[in-house]
mmCIF file of N, CA, C and O in Angstrom:
data_model
loop_
_atom_site.group_PDB
_atom_site.id
_atom_site.type_symbol
_atom_site.label_atom_id
_atom_site.label_comp_id
_atom_site.label_asym_id
_atom_site.label_seq_id
_atom_site.Cartn_x
_atom_site.Cartn_y
_atom_site.Cartn_z
ATOM 1 N N ILE A 23 82.820 -18.848 46.696
ATOM 2 C CA ILE A 23 83.243 -19.827 45.750
ATOM 3 C C ILE A 23 83.170 -19.218 44.364
ATOM 4 O O ILE A 23 82.191 -18.636 44.018
ATOM 5 N N GLU A 24 84.223 -19.411 43.629
ATOM 6 C CA GLU A 24 84.262 -18.892 42.279
ATOM 7 C C GLU A 24 83.393 -19.764 41.366
ATOM 8 O O GLU A 24 83.471 -21.007 41.392
ATOM 9 N N ASP A 25 82.530 -19.104 40.596
ATOM 10 C CA ASP A 25 81.666 -19.838 39.663
ATOM 11 C C ASP A 25 82.427 -20.247 38.453
ATOM 12 O O ASP A 25 83.261 -19.522 37.920
ATOM 13 N N ILE A 26 82.143 -21.500 37.981
ATOM 14 C CA ILE A 26 82.685 -21.960 36.725
ATOM 15 C C ILE A 26 81.799 -21.420 35.619
ATOM 16 O O ILE A 26 80.563 -21.511 35.704
ATOM 17 N N PRO A 27 82.371 -20.822 34.586
ATOM 18 C CA PRO A 27 81.568 -20.260 33.532
ATOM 19 C C PRO A 27 80.699 -21.314 32.824
ATOM 20 O O PRO A 27 81.134 -22.450 32.673
ATOM 21 N N GLU A 28 79.505 -20.903 32.444
ATOM 22 C CA GLU A 28 78.608 -21.797 31.691
ATOM 23 C C GLU A 28 79.197 -22.035 30.312
ATOM 24 O O GLU A 28 79.612 -21.124 29.621
ATOM 25 N N VAL A 29 79.218 -23.285 29.916
ATOM 26 C CA VAL A 29 79.724 -23.698 28.612
ATOM 27 C C VAL A 29 78.784 -24.698 28.023
ATOM 28 O O VAL A 29 78.180 -25.512 28.743
ATOM 29 N N GLU A 30 78.654 -24.700 26.736
ATOM 30 C CA GLU A 30 77.801 -25.659 26.075
ATOM 31 C C GLU A 30 78.291 -27.080 26.373
ATOM 32 O O GLU A 30 79.491 -27.327 26.388
ATOM 33 N N ASP A 31 77.356 -27.990 26.641
ATOM 34 C CA ASP A 31 77.731 -29.369 26.982
ATOM 35 C C ASP A 31 78.524 -30.030 25.842
ATOM 36 O O ASP A 31 79.393 -30.876 26.126
ATOM 37 N N ASP A 32 78.307 -29.629 24.594
ATOM 38 C CA ASP A 32 79.032 -30.221 23.499
ATOM 39 C C ASP A 32 80.541 -29.894 23.540
ATOM 40 O O ASP A 32 81.351 -30.610 22.983
ATOM 41 N N ASP A 33 80.888 -28.806 24.235
ATOM 42 C CA ASP A 33 82.263 -28.363 24.299
ATOM 43 C C ASP A 33 83.066 -29.030 25.445
ATOM 44 O O ASP A 33 84.262 -28.834 25.554
ATOM 45 N N LEU A 34 82.381 -29.745 26.314
ATOM 46 C CA LEU A 34 83.006 -30.342 27.474
ATOM 47 C C LEU A 34 83.291 -31.812 27.284
ATOM 48 O O LEU A 34 82.526 -32.517 26.685
ATOM 49 N N ASN A 35 84.397 -32.242 27.870
ATOM 50 C CA ASN A 35 84.655 -33.697 27.870
ATOM 51 C C ASN A 35 83.948 -34.333 29.042
ATOM 52 O O ASN A 35 83.490 -33.668 29.958
ATOM 53 N N PRO A 36 83.833 -35.670 29.042
ATOM 54 C CA PRO A 36 83.091 -36.325 30.098
ATOM 55 C C PRO A 36 83.609 -36.093 31.505
ATOM 56 O O PRO A 36 82.846 -36.006 32.471
ATOM 57 N N ASP A 37 84.933 -35.989 31.639
ATOM 58 C CA ASP A 37 85.532 -35.723 32.946
ATOM 59 C C ASP A 37 85.126 -34.333 33.463
ATOM 60 O O ASP A 37 84.797 -34.165 34.630
ATOM 61 N N GLU A 38 85.078 -33.353 32.570
ATOM 62 C CA GLU A 38 84.679 -32.034 32.996
ATOM 63 C C GLU A 38 83.219 -31.976 33.381
ATOM 64 O O GLU A 38 82.842 -31.340 34.380
ATOM 65 N N LEU A 39 82.393 -32.678 32.619
ATOM 66 C CA LEU A 39 80.946 -32.745 32.986
ATOM 67 C C LEU A 39 80.774 -33.433 34.346
ATOM 68 O O LEU A 39 79.987 -32.963 35.182
ATOM 69 N N GLN A 40 81.541 -34.463 34.581
ATOM 70 C CA GLN A 40 81.480 -35.144 35.882
ATOM 71 C C GLN A 40 81.895 -34.259 37.015
ATOM 72 O O GLN A 40 81.266 -34.204 38.076
ATOM 73 N N LEU A 41 82.954 -33.489 36.815
ATOM 74 C CA LEU A 41 83.415 -32.558 37.854
ATOM 75 C C LEU A 41 82.377 -31.491 38.129
ATOM 76 O O LEU A 41 82.116 -31.176 39.285
ATOM 77 N N GLN A 42 81.761 -30.947 37.135
ATOM 78 C CA GLN A 42 80.737 -29.942 37.311
ATOM 79 C C GLN A 42 79.571 -30.525 38.126
ATOM 80 O O GLN A 42 79.057 -29.894 39.035
ATOM 81 N N THR A 43 79.170 -31.726 37.746
ATOM 82 C CA THR A 43 78.050 -32.380 38.491
ATOM 83 C C THR A 43 78.421 -32.645 39.964
ATOM 84 O O THR A 43 77.597 -32.342 40.824
ATOM 85 N N MET A 44 79.612 -33.126 40.190
ATOM 86 C CA MET A 44 80.067 -33.364 41.573
ATOM 87 C C MET A 44 80.002 -32.083 42.388
ATOM 88 O O MET A 44 79.522 -32.081 43.509
ATOM 89 N N LEU A 45 80.542 -31.006 41.805
ATOM 90 C CA LEU A 45 80.577 -29.747 42.569
ATOM 91 C C LEU A 45 79.208 -29.201 42.782
ATOM 92 O O LEU A 45 78.910 -28.679 43.875
ATOM 93 N N GLN A 46 78.323 -29.317 41.803
ATOM 94 C CA GLN A 46 76.956 -28.832 41.973
ATOM 95 C C GLN A 46 76.231 -29.602 43.050
ATOM 96 O O GLN A 46 75.338 -29.066 43.722
ATOM 97 N N ASN A 47 76.595 -30.867 43.202
ATOM 98 C CA ASN A 47 75.927 -31.729 44.197
ATOM 99 C C ASN A 47 76.633 -31.708 45.541
ATOM 100 O O ASN A 47 76.295 -32.485 46.426
ATOM 101 N N GLY A 48 77.659 -30.867 45.706
ATOM 102 C CA GLY A 48 78.378 -30.747 46.964
ATOM 103 C C GLY A 48 79.284 -31.886 47.248
ATOM 104 O O GLY A 48 79.708 -32.068 48.396
ATOM 105 N N GLN A 49 79.665 -32.634 46.247
ATOM 106 C CA GLN A 49 80.612 -33.739 46.409
ATOM 107 C C GLN A 49 82.065 -33.240 46.264
ATOM 108 O O GLN A 49 82.749 -33.606 45.293
ATOM 109 N N HIS A 50 82.459 -32.373 47.175
ATOM 110 C CA HIS A 50 83.737 -31.720 47.024
ATOM 111 C C HIS A 50 84.937 -32.659 47.121
ATOM 112 O O HIS A 50 85.909 -32.487 46.434
ATOM 113 N N SER A 51 84.853 -33.622 48.003
ATOM 114 C CA SER A 51 85.934 -34.573 48.152
ATOM 115 C C SER A 51 86.170 -35.389 46.894
ATOM 116 O O SER A 51 87.310 -35.478 46.404
ATOM 117 N N ALA A 52 85.126 -35.933 46.337
ATOM 118 C CA ALA A 52 85.254 -36.722 45.088
ATOM 119 C C ALA A 52 85.734 -35.826 43.940
ATOM 120 O O ALA A 52 86.629 -36.265 43.178
ATOM 121 N N ALA A 53 85.223 -34.611 43.892
ATOM 122 C CA ALA A 53 85.674 -33.689 42.803
ATOM 123 C C ALA A 53 87.120 -33.297 42.976
ATOM 124 O O ALA A 53 87.868 -33.202 42.021
ATOM 125 N N PHE A 54 87.567 -33.122 44.254
ATOM 126 C CA PHE A 54 88.956 -32.790 44.484
ATOM 127 C C PHE A 54 89.879 -33.912 44.003
ATOM 128 O O PHE A 54 90.861 -33.622 43.290
ATOM 129 N N PHE A 55 89.591 -35.128 44.390
ATOM 130 C CA PHE A 55 90.498 -36.206 44.031
ATOM 131 C C PHE A 55 90.470 -36.513 42.525
ATOM 132 O O PHE A 55 91.495 -36.793 41.913
ATOM 133 N N LEU A 56 89.304 -36.406 41.888
ATOM 134 C CA LEU A 56 89.271 -36.568 40.421
ATOM 135 C C LEU A 56 90.036 -35.486 39.711
ATOM 136 O O LEU A 56 90.867 -35.766 38.862
ATOM 137 N N SER A 57 89.806 -34.230 40.117
ATOM 138 C CA SER A 57 90.510 -33.124 39.448
ATOM 139 C C SER A 57 92.025 -33.197 39.690
ATOM 140 O O SER A 57 92.822 -32.939 38.797
ATOM 141 N N ARG A 58 92.406 -33.572 40.929
ATOM 142 C CA ARG A 58 93.865 -33.713 41.209
ATOM 143 C C ARG A 58 94.485 -34.759 40.310
ATOM 144 O O ARG A 58 95.576 -34.579 39.784
ATOM 145 N N ARG A 59 93.805 -35.880 40.128
ATOM 146 C CA ARG A 59 94.312 -36.964 39.270
ATOM 147 C C ARG A 59 94.478 -36.421 37.835
ATOM 148 O O ARG A 59 95.449 -36.675 37.180
ATOM 149 N N LEU A 60 93.469 -35.679 37.377
ATOM 150 C CA LEU A 60 93.535 -35.156 36.013
ATOM 151 C C LEU A 60 94.675 -34.143 35.854
ATOM 152 O O LEU A 60 95.370 -34.158 34.841
ATOM 153 N N VAL A 61 94.878 -33.305 36.847
ATOM 154 C CA VAL A 61 95.955 -32.327 36.807
ATOM 155 C C VAL A 61 97.294 -33.030 36.739
ATOM 156 O O VAL A 61 98.190 -32.627 35.965
ATOM 157 N N THR A 62 97.464 -34.080 37.520
ATOM 158 C CA THR A 62 98.747 -34.818 37.492
ATOM 159 C C THR A 62 98.989 -35.529 36.181
ATOM 160 O O THR A 62 100.108 -35.822 35.827
ATOM 161 N N ARG A 63 97.931 -35.723 35.415
ATOM 162 C CA ARG A 63 98.060 -36.300 34.088
ATOM 163 C C ARG A 63 98.245 -35.241 32.999
ATOM 164 O O ARG A 63 98.211 -35.561 31.804
ATOM 165 N N GLY A 64 98.395 -34.021 33.413
ATOM 166 C CA GLY A 64 98.646 -32.933 32.451
ATOM 167 C C GLY A 64 97.418 -32.199 31.972
ATOM 168 O O GLY A 64 97.497 -31.404 31.054
ATOM 169 N N GLU A 65 96.256 -32.443 32.592
ATOM 170 C CA GLU A 65 95.028 -31.778 32.185
ATOM 171 C C GLU A 65 94.916 -30.465 32.958
ATOM 172 O O GLU A 65 94.247 -30.360 33.989
ATOM 173 N N ASP A 66 95.573 -29.426 32.441
ATOM 174 C CA ASP A 66 95.629 -28.148 33.159
ATOM 175 C C ASP A 66 94.237 -27.488 33.331
ATOM 176 O O ASP A 66 94.060 -26.713 34.263
ATOM 177 N N TRP A 67 93.311 -27.814 32.473
ATOM 178 C CA TRP A 67 91.957 -27.230 32.589
ATOM 179 C C TRP A 67 91.311 -27.623 33.906
ATOM 180 O O TRP A 67 90.413 -26.948 34.398
ATOM 181 N N ALA A 68 91.756 -28.718 34.516
ATOM 182 C CA ALA A 68 91.139 -29.235 35.719
ATOM 183 C C ALA A 68 91.600 -28.474 36.983
ATOM 184 O O ALA A 68 91.006 -28.646 38.066
ATOM 185 N N ILE A 69 92.578 -27.590 36.855
ATOM 186 C CA ILE A 69 93.114 -26.881 38.035
ATOM 187 C C ILE A 69 91.987 -26.039 38.649
ATOM 188 O O ILE A 69 91.849 -25.995 39.885
ATOM 189 N N GLN A 70 91.191 -25.376 37.806
ATOM 190 C CA GLN A 70 90.125 -24.511 38.391
ATOM 191 C C GLN A 70 89.114 -25.326 39.172
ATOM 192 O O GLN A 70 88.592 -24.900 40.169
ATOM 193 N N TYR A 71 88.836 -26.570 38.706
ATOM 194 C CA TYR A 71 87.903 -27.401 39.446
ATOM 195 C C TYR A 71 88.507 -27.915 40.747
ATOM 196 O O TYR A 71 87.833 -28.017 41.752
ATOM 197 N N MET A 72 89.822 -28.198 40.743
ATOM 198 C CA MET A 72 90.489 -28.666 41.905
ATOM 199 C C MET A 72 90.474 -27.541 42.988
ATOM 200 O O MET A 72 90.184 -27.815 44.187
ATOM 201 N N GLU A 73 90.728 -26.279 42.557
ATOM 202 C CA GLU A 73 90.677 -25.154 43.499
ATOM 203 C C GLU A 73 89.279 -24.948 44.058
ATOM 204 O O GLU A 73 89.101 -24.691 45.247
ATOM 205 N N GLN A 74 88.289 -25.105 43.211
ATOM 206 C CA GLN A 74 86.896 -24.922 43.666
ATOM 207 C C GLN A 74 86.526 -26.010 44.647
ATOM 208 O O GLN A 74 85.869 -25.790 45.677
ATOM 209 N N ALA A 75 86.931 -27.263 44.377
ATOM 210 C CA ALA A 75 86.647 -28.368 45.276
ATOM 211 C C ALA A 75 87.370 -28.205 46.582
ATOM 212 O O ALA A 75 86.789 -28.443 47.661
ATOM 213 N N LYS A 76 88.616 -27.703 46.550
ATOM 214 C CA LYS A 76 89.361 -27.492 47.799
ATOM 215 C C LYS A 76 88.652 -26.411 48.649
ATOM 216 O O LYS A 76 88.547 -26.572 49.853
ATOM 217 N N THR A 77 88.209 -25.389 47.987
ATOM 218 C CA THR A 77 87.514 -24.311 48.710
ATOM 219 C C THR A 77 86.221 -24.888 49.347
ATOM 220 O O THR A 77 85.897 -24.577 50.509
ATOM 221 N N GLY A 78 85.508 -25.735 48.624
ATOM 222 C CA GLY A 78 84.328 -26.379 49.156
ATOM 223 C C GLY A 78 84.613 -27.223 50.349
ATOM 224 O O GLY A 78 83.876 -27.238 51.335
ATOM 225 N N LEU A 79 85.697 -27.968 50.262
ATOM 226 C CA LEU A 79 86.124 -28.841 51.392
ATOM 227 C C LEU A 79 86.447 -27.976 52.633
ATOM 228 O O LEU A 79 86.073 -28.325 53.730
ATOM 229 N N ASP A 80 87.181 -26.922 52.377
ATOM 230 C CA ASP A 80 87.584 -26.039 53.505
ATOM 231 C C ASP A 80 86.363 -25.455 54.204
ATOM 232 O O ASP A 80 86.358 -25.257 55.413
ATOM 233 N N GLN A 81 85.337 -25.152 53.437
ATOM 234 C CA GLN A 81 84.121 -24.590 53.988
ATOM 235 C C GLN A 81 83.214 -25.648 54.654
ATOM 236 O O GLN A 81 82.496 -25.345 55.601
ATOM 237 N N ASP A 82 83.287 -26.866 54.162
ATOM 238 C CA ASP A 82 82.373 -27.913 54.640
ATOM 239 C C ASP A 82 82.807 -28.563 55.952
ATOM 240 O O ASP A 82 82.013 -28.874 56.786
ATOM 241 N N ASP A 83 84.134 -28.858 56.102
ATOM 242 C CA ASP A 83 84.566 -29.534 57.306
ATOM 243 C C ASP A 83 85.838 -28.965 57.850
ATOM 244 O O ASP A 83 86.312 -27.952 57.423
ATOM 245 N N GLU A 84 86.363 -29.739 58.779
ATOM 246 C CA GLU A 84 87.596 -29.344 59.386
ATOM 247 C C GLU A 84 88.825 -29.953 58.669
ATOM 248 O O GLU A 84 89.924 -29.888 59.178
ATOM 249 N N VAL A 85 88.595 -30.521 57.509
ATOM 250 C CA VAL A 85 89.709 -31.139 56.757
ATOM 251 C C VAL A 85 90.600 -30.026 56.245
ATOM 252 O O VAL A 85 90.107 -29.042 55.654
ATOM 253 N N VAL A 86 91.925 -30.178 56.426
ATOM 254 C CA VAL A 86 92.871 -29.193 55.908
ATOM 255 C C VAL A 86 93.703 -29.884 54.854
ATOM 256 O O VAL A 86 94.335 -30.927 55.112
ATOM 257 N N ILE A 87 93.681 -29.341 53.680
ATOM 258 C CA ILE A 87 94.480 -29.899 52.574
ATOM 259 C C ILE A 87 95.665 -28.968 52.330
ATOM 260 O O ILE A 87 95.476 -27.846 51.944
ATOM 261 N N PRO A 88 96.850 -29.467 52.618
ATOM 262 C CA PRO A 88 98.047 -28.627 52.470
ATOM 263 C C PRO A 88 98.346 -28.337 51.010
ATOM 264 O O PRO A 88 98.011 -29.006 50.124
#
């Protein structure tokens, strides 16, 4: 799994902080759907979180996300 670079909390928006927390806690499904929603709204920064969440899902279960 690719690590997300450490960034000062002051530089992050609440959605990004929530995504980091979800991924750190192994909540890959919730992180995937939140990040996907953000990406569809034009938040390109969330793509890296969506990819990390997808990788976590692929490793955790038999769920296949096309």
